[in-house]
CSV table of C-alpha atoms and ligand atoms in Angstrom, one decimal:
chain,number,residue,atom,x,y,z
M,1,MET,CA,-21.5,6.8,-12.8
M,2,ASP,CA,-22.4,10.1,-10.1
M,3,LEU,CA,-19.8,11.8,-8.5
M,4,THR,CA,-22.1,13.3,-6.7
M,5,LEU,CA,-22.1,13.3,-3.0
M,6,GLN,CA,-24.3,12.1,-0.4
M,7,ASP,CA,-26.3,14.5,2.7
M,8,THR,CA,-24.3,13.1,5.0
M,9,HIS,CA,-21.2,13.2,3.1
M,10,GLN,CA,-21.3,17.0,2.0
M,11,MET,CA,-22.0,17.7,5.6
M,12,ILE,CA,-19.6,16.7,7.1
M,13,GLN,CA,-17.0,18.7,4.5
M,14,GLU,CA,-19.0,21.6,4.8
M,15,THR,CA,-18.9,21.4,8.9
M,16,ALA,CA,-15.0,20.6,8.4
M,17,LYS,CA,-14.9,23.1,5.6
M,18,ALA,CA,-16.2,25.9,8.4
M,19,PHE,CA,-14.4,24.7,11.1
M,20,ALA,CA,-11.2,25.1,8.9
M,21,ASP,CA,-11.9,28.8,7.5
M,22,LYS,CA,-13.3,29.5,11.2
M,23,GLU,CA,-10.8,28.0,13.8
M,24,LEU,CA,-7.7,26.9,11.8
M,25,LEU,CA,-6.9,29.6,8.5
M,26,PRO,CA,-6.7,32.1,10.5
M,27,ALA,CA,-3.9,29.9,13.1
M,28,ALA,CA,-2.3,28.3,10.4
M,29,GLN,CA,0.8,30.9,10.4
M,30,LYS,CA,1.4,31.1,14.2
M,31,ILE,CA,0.9,26.7,14.6
M,32,ASP,CA,4.3,26.7,12.5
M,33,LYS,CA,5.8,30.0,13.5
M,34,GLU,CA,6.0,28.4,17.2
M,35,GLY,CA,6.1,25.2,16.2
M,36,VAL,CA,3.7,24.0,19.5
M,37,PHE,CA,0.9,21.5,19.4
M,38,PRO,CA,-2.0,22.9,18.5
M,39,SER,CA,-4.0,21.9,21.9
M,40,GLU,CA,-6.8,23.8,22.1
M,41,LYS,CA,-8.3,23.4,18.2
M,42,VAL,CA,-7.5,19.9,19.0
M,43,ALA,CA,-9.4,19.7,21.6
M,44,LYS,CA,-12.5,21.7,19.6
M,45,MET,CA,-11.8,18.7,16.4
M,46,ALA,CA,-12.9,15.6,18.9
M,47,ALA,CA,-15.6,17.5,19.7
M,48,LEU,CA,-17.2,18.2,16.0
M,49,GLY,CA,-16.5,14.0,16.3
M,50,LEU,CA,-12.3,14.5,14.2
M,51,MET,CA,-10.4,11.8,16.2
M,52,GLY,CA,-13.0,8.9,16.1
M,53,MET,CA,-14.5,9.0,12.5
M,54,ALA,CA,-14.6,5.3,12.2
M,55,VAL,CA,-15.0,4.5,15.7
M,56,PRO,CA,-18.5,3.4,16.1
M,57,GLU,CA,-20.5,5.1,17.9
M,58,GLN,CA,-20.4,2.4,20.9
M,59,TYR,CA,-17.8,3.1,21.2
M,60,ASP,CA,-17.8,6.8,21.4
M,61,GLY,CA,-16.6,7.4,17.9
M,62,ALA,CA,-18.6,9.0,14.8
M,63,GLY,CA,-18.9,5.8,13.3
M,64,LEU,CA,-18.3,7.1,9.7
M,65,ASP,CA,-17.3,5.9,6.3
M,66,THR,CA,-13.3,6.1,4.7
M,67,LEU,CA,-15.3,8.8,2.1
M,68,ALA,CA,-16.2,10.7,5.4
M,69,TYR,CA,-13.3,10.6,6.8
M,70,ALA,CA,-11.1,11.1,3.4
M,71,LEU,CA,-13.5,14.5,3.2
M,72,ALA,CA,-12.3,15.8,6.6
M,73,MET,CA,-9.4,15.7,6.0
M,74,GLU,CA,-8.9,17.4,3.0
M,75,GLU,CA,-10.7,20.0,5.0
M,76,ILE,CA,-8.3,20.1,7.9
M,77,SER,CA,-5.1,19.8,5.9
M,78,ARG,CA,-6.3,23.4,3.7
M,79,GLY,CA,-7.2,24.6,6.3
M,80,CYS,CA,-3.5,23.0,8.7
M,81,ALA,CA,-1.5,20.6,7.4
M,82,SER,CA,-0.3,19.9,11.3
M,83,CYS,CA,-4.0,19.3,12.7
M,84,GLY,CA,-3.8,17.4,8.9
M,85,VAL,CA,-1.6,15.0,9.8
M,86,ILE,CA,-2.1,14.4,13.8
M,87,MET,CA,-6.1,13.8,13.0
M,88,SER,CA,-4.2,11.4,10.4
M,89,ALA,CA,-1.4,9.4,12.7
M,90,HIS,CA,-4.6,9.3,15.6
M,91,ASN,CA,-7.0,8.5,13.3
M,92,SER,CA,-5.8,6.0,10.8
M,93,LEU,CA,-2.9,4.0,13.1
M,94,VAL,CA,-3.6,4.2,15.7
M,95,CYS,CA,-7.8,4.4,16.4
M,96,ASP,CA,-7.9,1.6,12.4
M,97,PRO,CA,-5.8,-0.9,13.9
M,98,ILE,CA,-7.2,-1.6,17.1
M,99,LYS,CA,-11.1,-1.6,15.7
M,100,LEU,CA,-10.1,-4.0,13.2
M,101,PHE,CA,-7.6,-6.3,14.9
M,102,GLY,CA,-8.4,-5.5,18.6
M,103,ASN,CA,-10.4,-7.5,20.9
M,104,ALA,CA,-14.0,-7.3,22.2
M,105,ASP,CA,-11.7,-5.6,26.3
M,106,GLN,CA,-9.2,-3.4,24.2
M,107,ARG,CA,-11.7,-1.6,21.9
M,108,ARG,CA,-13.5,-1.3,25.0
M,109,ARG,CA,-10.6,0.3,27.1
M,110,PHE,CA,-8.7,1.7,24.2
M,111,LEU,CA,-11.6,3.7,22.1
M,112,PRO,CA,-12.6,5.8,23.7
M,113,PRO,CA,-9.7,7.4,24.8
M,114,LEU,CA,-9.1,7.8,21.3
M,115,ALA,CA,-12.7,8.3,20.1
M,116,THR,CA,-12.8,11.8,22.0
M,117,GLY,CA,-10.0,13.6,22.1
M,118,ARG,CA,-9.0,12.8,25.6
M,119,ARG,CA,-5.8,11.1,24.8
M,120,ILE,CA,-3.5,11.3,21.6
M,121,GLY,CA,-2.4,7.6,20.5
M,122,CYS,CA,0.7,7.2,18.3
M,123,PHE,CA,2.2,4.5,16.1
M,124,ALA,CA,5.6,3.1,16.1
M,125,LEU,CA,6.4,0.9,12.8
M,126,SER,CA,9.6,2.6,11.9
M,127,GLU,CA,13.3,2.5,13.9
M,128,PRO,CA,16.7,5.0,13.5
M,129,GLY,CA,18.0,1.9,11.0
M,130,SER,CA,15.1,0.6,9.5
M,131,GLY,CA,11.9,3.2,7.0
M,132,SER,CA,11.4,1.8,3.7
M,133,ASP,CA,11.9,-1.4,5.4
M,134,ALA,CA,9.4,-2.0,7.9
M,135,ALA,CA,10.1,-6.2,8.6
M,136,GLY,CA,14.1,-4.6,9.0
M,137,MET,CA,13.1,-3.7,12.3
M,138,ARG,CA,15.7,-4.3,15.4
M,139,THR,CA,13.1,-3.3,18.9
M,140,THR,CA,11.7,-6.8,20.7
M,141,ALA,CA,8.8,-7.3,23.4
M,142,ILE,CA,10.1,-11.0,25.0
M,143,ARG,CA,6.9,-12.6,27.1
M,144,ASP,CA,7.9,-12.6,30.8
M,145,GLY,CA,4.6,-13.7,31.8
M,146,ASP,CA,2.0,-11.9,31.8
M,147,HIS,CA,4.2,-9.0,30.2
M,148,TYR,CA,5.6,-8.1,27.7
M,149,VAL,CA,9.4,-6.9,28.0
M,150,VAL,CA,10.2,-4.1,25.9
M,151,ASN,CA,13.4,-2.9,24.5
M,152,GLY,CA,14.0,-1.1,21.9
M,153,THR,CA,13.8,2.7,19.5
M,154,LYS,CA,10.7,4.1,17.4
M,155,ASN,CA,12.1,6.4,14.6
M,156,TRP,CA,9.1,9.2,13.5
M,157,ILE,CA,6.6,8.6,15.5
M,158,THR,CA,4.2,11.8,14.9
M,159,ASN,CA,2.3,12.3,18.2
M,160,GLY,CA,4.4,10.8,20.0
M,161,GLN,CA,5.5,13.3,22.1
M,162,GLU,CA,1.3,14.1,23.1
M,163,ALA,CA,0.2,10.8,23.5
M,164,GLN,CA,-0.7,8.5,26.0
M,165,THR,CA,-1.3,5.4,23.7
M,166,CYS,CA,0.8,4.0,21.3
M,167,VAL,CA,1.1,1.4,18.9
M,168,LEU,CA,3.6,-0.9,18.3
M,169,ILE,CA,5.2,-2.9,16.2
M,170,ALA,CA,7.8,-4.8,17.7
M,171,HIS,CA,9.3,-8.4,17.1
M,172,THR,CA,7.7,-11.1,19.6
M,173,ASN,CA,10.2,-13.9,18.0
M,174,PRO,CA,13.0,-11.9,16.6
M,175,ALA,CA,14.4,-15.7,14.9
M,176,GLU,CA,11.9,-14.8,12.0
M,177,ARG,CA,12.1,-12.3,10.5
M,178,HIS,CA,8.5,-10.8,8.8
M,179,ARG,CA,6.5,-13.5,10.8
M,180,GLY,CA,7.8,-12.4,13.7
M,181,ILE,CA,6.5,-9.4,14.8
M,182,SER,CA,3.8,-8.7,16.9
M,183,ALA,CA,1.3,-5.5,17.3
M,184,LEU,CA,0.9,-3.9,21.3
M,185,VAL,CA,-1.2,-1.7,22.5
M,186,VAL,CA,1.2,0.5,25.1
M,187,ASP,CA,-0.8,2.7,27.4
M,188,ARG,CA,2.3,5.6,28.2
M,189,LEU,CA,0.8,6.1,31.1
M,190,GLU,CA,0.5,1.7,32.8
M,191,SER,CA,3.4,0.7,30.6
M,192,PRO,CA,6.1,4.3,30.7
M,193,TYR,CA,9.1,4.9,28.3
M,194,GLY,CA,11.1,7.1,27.6
M,195,ILE,CA,10.6,10.0,24.9
M,196,GLY,CA,14.6,10.5,22.4
M,197,LYS,CA,14.6,12.9,20.4
M,198,VAL,CA,12.0,15.4,19.5
M,199,GLU,CA,12.6,16.6,15.2
M,200,ASP,CA,13.4,20.1,14.2
M,201,LYS,CA,11.1,19.6,11.0
M,202,PHE,CA,11.1,21.6,7.7
M,203,GLY,CA,7.2,21.7,8.4
M,204,ILE,CA,4.3,20.2,9.0
M,205,LYS,CA,5.8,22.3,12.0
M,206,GLY,CA,2.9,21.8,15.0
M,207,SER,CA,2.8,18.4,15.2
M,208,SER,CA,5.4,16.5,17.1
M,209,THR,CA,7.9,14.1,15.2
M,210,THR,CA,10.1,11.9,18.3
M,211,SER,CA,11.8,8.4,18.8
M,212,LEU,CA,10.8,6.5,22.4
M,213,VAL,CA,12.7,4.7,23.8
M,214,PHE,CA,11.9,1.6,25.0
M,215,GLU,CA,13.9,0.6,28.0
M,216,ASP,CA,12.5,-3.2,29.2
M,217,THR,CA,8.9,-1.4,28.8
M,218,ARG,CA,6.6,-4.2,30.3
M,219,VAL,CA,3.6,-5.0,27.5
M,220,PRO,CA,0.8,-6.0,29.6
M,221,VAL,CA,0.0,-9.4,26.8
M,222,ALA,CA,-3.5,-8.8,27.2
M,223,ASN,CA,-2.0,-5.6,25.3
M,224,LEU,CA,-1.7,-8.2,22.1
M,225,LEU,CA,-3.7,-7.3,19.3
M,226,GLY,CA,-4.3,-10.8,17.0
M,227,GLN,CA,-2.3,-13.6,17.4
M,228,GLU,CA,1.8,-13.2,18.0
M,229,GLY,CA,3.4,-13.1,14.7
M,230,ASP,CA,0.4,-11.1,13.4
M,231,GLY,CA,2.0,-7.1,13.3
M,232,PHE,CA,3.8,-7.3,10.2
M,233,LYS,CA,-0.2,-7.9,8.5
M,234,VAL,CA,-1.9,-5.3,11.0
M,235,ALA,CA,0.8,-2.6,10.3
M,236,MET,CA,0.4,-3.0,6.4
M,237,VAL,CA,-3.2,-3.0,6.8
M,238,THR,CA,-3.5,-0.7,8.5
M,239,LEU,CA,-0.9,2.3,6.4
M,240,ASP,CA,-3.0,0.8,2.9
M,241,GLY,CA,-6.0,2.5,5.4
M,242,GLY,CA,-3.6,5.9,6.2
M,243,ARG,CA,-2.0,6.5,3.2
M,244,ILE,CA,-5.8,7.7,2.3
M,245,GLY,CA,-5.4,9.7,4.8
M,246,ILE,CA,-2.1,11.0,4.4
M,247,ALA,CA,-3.7,11.8,0.1
M,248,ALA,CA,-6.1,13.9,1.4
M,249,GLN,CA,-3.7,15.3,3.7
M,250,ALA,CA,-1.5,16.4,0.6
M,251,LEU,CA,-4.8,16.9,-1.6
M,252,GLY,CA,-6.0,19.6,1.7
M,253,ILE,CA,-2.2,21.1,1.1
M,254,ALA,CA,-2.7,21.9,-3.0
M,255,ARG,CA,-5.8,23.4,-2.8
M,256,VAL,CA,-5.3,25.9,0.0
M,257,ALA,CA,-2.0,26.6,-2.0
M,258,PHE,CA,-3.8,26.6,-4.7
M,259,GLU,CA,-7.4,28.4,-4.4
M,260,GLU,CA,-4.0,31.3,-2.6
M,261,ALA,CA,-2.4,31.5,-6.4
M,262,LEU,CA,-5.8,32.1,-8.5
M,263,ARG,CA,-6.3,35.1,-5.7
M,264,TYR,CA,-3.0,36.6,-6.0
M,265,SER,CA,-3.4,36.2,-9.2
M,266,ARG,CA,-6.5,38.1,-9.6
M,267,GLU,CA,-4.9,40.7,-7.7
M,268,ARG,CA,-1.5,41.0,-8.8
M,269,SER,CA,-0.3,43.3,-11.8
M,270,ALA,CA,1.9,43.8,-14.2
M,271,PHE,CA,2.6,45.0,-17.6
M,272,GLY,CA,-1.1,46.6,-17.0
M,273,LYS,CA,-2.9,43.4,-16.5
M,274,VAL,CA,-3.5,40.9,-13.6
M,275,ILE,CA,-1.0,38.4,-13.7
M,276,GLY,CA,-3.8,35.7,-14.4
M,277,ASP,CA,-4.3,37.6,-17.9
M,278,PHE,CA,-1.3,36.3,-19.1
M,279,GLY,CA,-0.9,32.3,-20.3
M,280,ALA,CA,2.3,31.5,-18.5
M,281,ILE,CA,0.2,32.1,-15.2
M,282,GLN,CA,-2.9,30.9,-17.1
M,283,GLU,CA,-0.9,27.1,-18.2
M,284,MET,CA,0.7,26.6,-14.8
M,285,LEU,CA,-3.3,27.4,-13.2
M,286,ALA,CA,-4.3,25.3,-14.8
M,287,ASP,CA,-2.1,22.4,-14.9
M,288,MET,CA,-2.8,23.2,-10.6
M,289,ALA,CA,-6.4,22.9,-11.6
M,290,THR,CA,-6.8,19.5,-13.0
M,291,ASP,CA,-3.4,17.4,-11.0
M,292,ILE,CA,-5.9,19.0,-7.4
M,293,GLU,CA,-9.3,17.0,-9.7
M,294,ALA,CA,-7.4,14.3,-10.1
M,295,ALA,CA,-5.8,13.6,-7.0
M,296,ARG,CA,-9.7,13.7,-5.4
M,297,LEU,CA,-10.4,11.2,-7.8
M,298,LEU,CA,-7.5,8.9,-7.0
M,299,ILE,CA,-8.9,9.1,-3.0
M,300,TRP,CA,-12.4,8.8,-3.9
M,301,ARG,CA,-11.7,5.9,-5.5
M,302,ALA,CA,-9.6,4.8,-3.0
M,303,ALA,CA,-11.2,5.7,-0.6
M,304,THR,CA,-14.9,4.0,-1.5
M,305,ALA,CA,-13.1,0.4,-2.4
M,306,LYS,CA,-12.4,0.4,0.9
M,307,ASP,CA,-15.9,1.2,2.0
M,308,ALA,CA,-16.9,-1.4,0.1
M,309,GLY,CA,-14.9,-4.6,1.1
M,310,GLN,CA,-13.2,-4.9,-2.3
M,311,LYS,CA,-9.1,-4.6,-2.7
M,312,TYR,CA,-8.3,-1.5,-1.9
M,313,GLY,CA,-3.8,-1.6,-0.8
M,314,LYS,CA,-3.0,-0.7,-5.2
M,315,PHE,CA,-5.0,2.8,-5.1
M,316,SER,CA,-4.6,3.5,-1.8
M,317,ALA,CA,-1.3,3.5,-3.2
M,318,MET,CA,-2.0,5.3,-6.3
M,319,ALA,CA,-3.8,7.6,-4.4
M,320,LYS,CA,-1.1,9.0,-2.7
M,321,LEU,CA,1.7,8.7,-5.3
M,322,HIS,CA,-0.5,11.0,-6.7
M,323,ALA,CA,-1.4,13.7,-3.9
M,324,SER,CA,1.4,13.6,-2.6
M,325,GLU,CA,3.4,14.8,-6.7
M,326,THR,CA,0.7,16.8,-6.8
M,327,ALA,CA,1.4,19.6,-3.7
M,328,ALA,CA,4.7,19.3,-4.6
M,329,ARG,CA,4.0,20.1,-7.9
M,330,VAL,CA,1.6,22.7,-7.0
M,331,CYS,CA,3.3,24.4,-4.1
M,332,HIS,CA,6.3,25.0,-5.9
M,333,LYS,CA,3.9,27.0,-8.5
M,334,ALA,CA,2.3,29.2,-6.3
M,335,LEU,CA,4.6,30.1,-4.8
M,336,GLN,CA,6.2,31.2,-8.1
M,337,ILE,CA,3.8,33.4,-9.1
M,338,HIS,CA,3.5,34.7,-5.7
M,339,GLY,CA,7.2,35.0,-7.3
M,340,GLY,CA,10.1,37.4,-5.0
M,341,TYR,CA,6.1,37.1,-2.5
M,342,GLY,CA,6.2,33.9,-3.0
M,343,TYR,CA,9.7,32.8,-0.9
M,344,VAL,CA,8.9,35.3,2.2
M,345,LYS,CA,6.9,34.3,5.5
M,346,ASP,CA,5.1,37.5,4.4
M,347,TYR,CA,2.4,35.4,2.6
M,348,ASN,CA,1.4,31.3,2.7
M,349,ALA,CA,3.3,30.0,-0.1
M,350,GLU,CA,6.4,28.2,1.3
M,351,ARG,CA,4.2,26.9,3.9
M,352,HIS,CA,3.0,24.8,1.8
M,353,VAL,CA,5.2,23.8,-0.1
M,354,ARG,CA,6.7,23.2,3.5
M,355,ASP,CA,4.3,21.2,4.3
M,356,ALA,CA,3.5,19.3,1.5
M,357,ARG,CA,7.0,17.8,0.8
M,358,ILE,CA,6.7,15.2,3.8
M,359,THR,CA,3.5,14.0,2.4
M,360,GLU,CA,6.1,12.4,-0.6
M,361,ILE,CA,7.9,10.9,2.6
M,362,TYR,CA,5.4,9.5,5.5
M,363,GLU,CA,3.5,6.3,6.1
M,364,GLY,CA,5.8,5.0,2.5
M,365,THR,CA,7.7,7.0,0.0
M,366,SER,CA,6.8,7.2,-3.3
M,367,GLU,CA,9.5,4.5,-4.0
M,368,ILE,CA,7.8,2.8,-1.6
M,369,GLN,CA,4.4,3.4,-3.3
M,370,ARG,CA,5.5,1.9,-6.4
M,371,LEU,CA,6.5,-1.0,-5.4
M,372,VAL,CA,3.4,-1.9,-4.1
M,373,ILE,CA,1.2,-0.5,-7.4
M,374,ALA,CA,4.1,-2.9,-10.1
M,375,ARG,CA,4.0,-5.3,-7.0
M,376,GLU,CA,0.2,-5.5,-7.2
M,377,THR,CA,0.1,-4.7,-11.1
M,378,LEU,CA,2.3,-7.5,-12.2
M,379,SER,CA,0.4,-9.8,-9.9
M,380,GLU,CA,-3.3,-9.0,-11.8
M,381,TYR,CA,-1.3,-9.2,-14.9
M,382,ALA,CA,0.3,-13.0,-13.7
M,383,ALA,CA,-3.5,-14.0,-12.5
M,384,MET,CA,-5.3,-13.1,-16.1
M,385,ALA,CA,-2.2,-14.9,-18.1
U,401,CAA,N1,-2.0,-6.1,2.8
U,401,CAA,C1,-1.5,-7.3,4.4
U,401,CAA,N2,-0.3,-8.0,4.3
U,401,CAA,C2,0.7,-7.8,3.5
U,401,CAA,C3,1.0,-6.8,3.3
U,401,CAA,C4,-0.4,-5.6,2.6
U,401,CAA,N3,-1.2,-4.0,2.4
U,401,CAA,N4,1.4,-5.6,1.9
U,401,CAA,C5,2.4,-7.3,2.6
U,401,CAA,N5,1.4,-7.9,3.9
U,401,CAA,C6,1.9,-9.5,3.5
U,401,CAA,C7,2.4,-10.2,2.6
U,401,CAA,O1,1.5,-11.3,2.7
U,401,CAA,C8,3.5,-11.8,3.3
U,401,CAA,O2,2.7,-12.5,3.7
U,401,CAA,P1,2.8,-13.7,4.0
U,401,CAA,O3,4.5,-14.0,4.6
U,401,CAA,O4,2.3,-14.1,4.4
U,401,CAA,O5,3.1,-14.4,2.8
U,401,CAA,C9,3.8,-10.6,4.0
U,401,CAA,O6,3.2,-9.1,4.9
U,401,CAA,C10,5.7,-9.3,4.1
U,401,CAA,O7,5.7,-8.9,3.0
U,401,CAA,P2,6.7,-9.0,1.8
U,401,CAA,O8,7.3,-10.2,1.4
U,401,CAA,O9,5.3,-8.4,0.2
U,401,CAA,O10,7.6,-7.9,2.4
U,401,CAA,P3,8.1,-7.2,2.3
U,401,CAA,O11,9.2,-6.7,3.6
U,401,CAA,O12,9.0,-7.0,0.7
U,401,CAA,O13,7.9,-5.1,3.0
U,401,CAA,C11,6.5,-3.3,1.3
U,401,CAA,C12,6.8,-5.3,1.6
U,401,CAA,C13,5.3,-2.8,0.8
U,401,CAA,C14,8.0,-2.5,1.5
U,401,CAA,C15,6.7,-2.8,3.5
U,401,CAA,O14,8.1,-2.9,4.1
U,401,CAA,C16,6.1,-1.4,3.3
U,401,CAA,O15,4.9,-0.6,3.6
U,401,CAA,N6,7.1,-1.0,4.0
U,401,CAA,C17,7.2,0.8,3.7
U,401,CAA,C18,6.6,0.8,6.2
U,401,CAA,C19,5.6,2.2,5.8
U,401,CAA,O16,5.2,2.5,4.8
U,401,CAA,N7,6.9,3.2,6.4
U,401,CAA,C20,5.8,4.8,7.5
U,401,CAA,C21,6.0,4.4,9.5
U,401,CAA,S1,4.4,5.0,8.9
U,401,CAA,C22,5.4,6.7,9.6
U,401,CAA,O17,4.8,7.4,8.3
U,401,CAA,C23,4.7,7.3,11.0
U,401,CAA,C24,4.0,8.2,11.3
U,401,CAA,O18,4.1,8.5,12.2
U,401,CAA,C25,3.2,9.4,9.8
């Protein structure tokens, strides 16, 4: 098996890395400190094609595959974790379901403004009372002539403040559990809704996380993705893909924390030699490097399975589980290597710990990833028996 990247993939990786080195790494600390959406960086990312990576060229996207997306996500997130999640939610959770489940009219209306970054997208699934139990949602979209009338509150919405295109998952038939759930594209200009609480977060502070408040919001029936009742499946398929993006985000965060710890270990001296010459530090560096390589292999496994049209939900859950826990472990050790300097804001180590933590929670907690992996593994076993 050859793991050498082909020319296109290599070019995308190099382009994203060069952009991150020049534009994101020098700005990431300021973005975190100010906690303001980095519009100028996002516009530059859009100009590079990073906001519509898998959108077909006919809809102004870059027409690339999942591996290309994962490579770019790793590099962008290495530069700035907030930019990583903005890009990930926009590409995986908004462009992808419209591309996969939208009809020709919906693709033509919604994809070009998203792919060119003229519009930002958000995905509204979780609610104040339902996160992991996605089917336990309460928001309703009840048909009234040519419209659905939406009522309810959505929580933890990445890009909630900036987005003008929202993929909304809601009950069109509340009497049914997941089979009564549908997916709608809500154009915020055409169907205004409220922005509720803007969260004050631990990390990824440059991306907004808000609640969305729907009060008799009228959404055209023409914006229904697929058929009524398809919404839970739309959400699950979307998250299967999204988890590859978050895994790559986690990998990027782990990598930058590792690179900085490595550099520090060659610069800082104690007891007459650089600390990187001590076995205790080398053990940490060895574990960090190994974890990072393993995470990358799992991400590439999931991405290539998706690109080959194979079943990949189990692999994307494994990639997300392992990469996010790797990021937490690596960032913890990177801070430890920096000693007291790791705990203050002069260095980036504490920011990486904060940014990494959310990757174990959003787009499915580690507990949900284990549940998905266990269910799939047990059903494979049952099929073999
Ligand atoms: N692909 C396609 N269909 C799927 C599927 C998948 N991956 N997973 C489940 N389904 C289908 C099942 O086949 C079943 O279909 P039938 O009724 O036809 O048999 C149906 O969906 C219901 O499946 P389950 O019985 O397995 O559903 P469940 O209620 O037990 O839940 C779950 C399954 C995996 C726990 C799911 O609820 C889940 O993934 N929860 C986590 C949600 C999540 O990740 N939320 C993150 C929100 S997004 C975010 O973080 C915001 C952000 O902006 C970053």
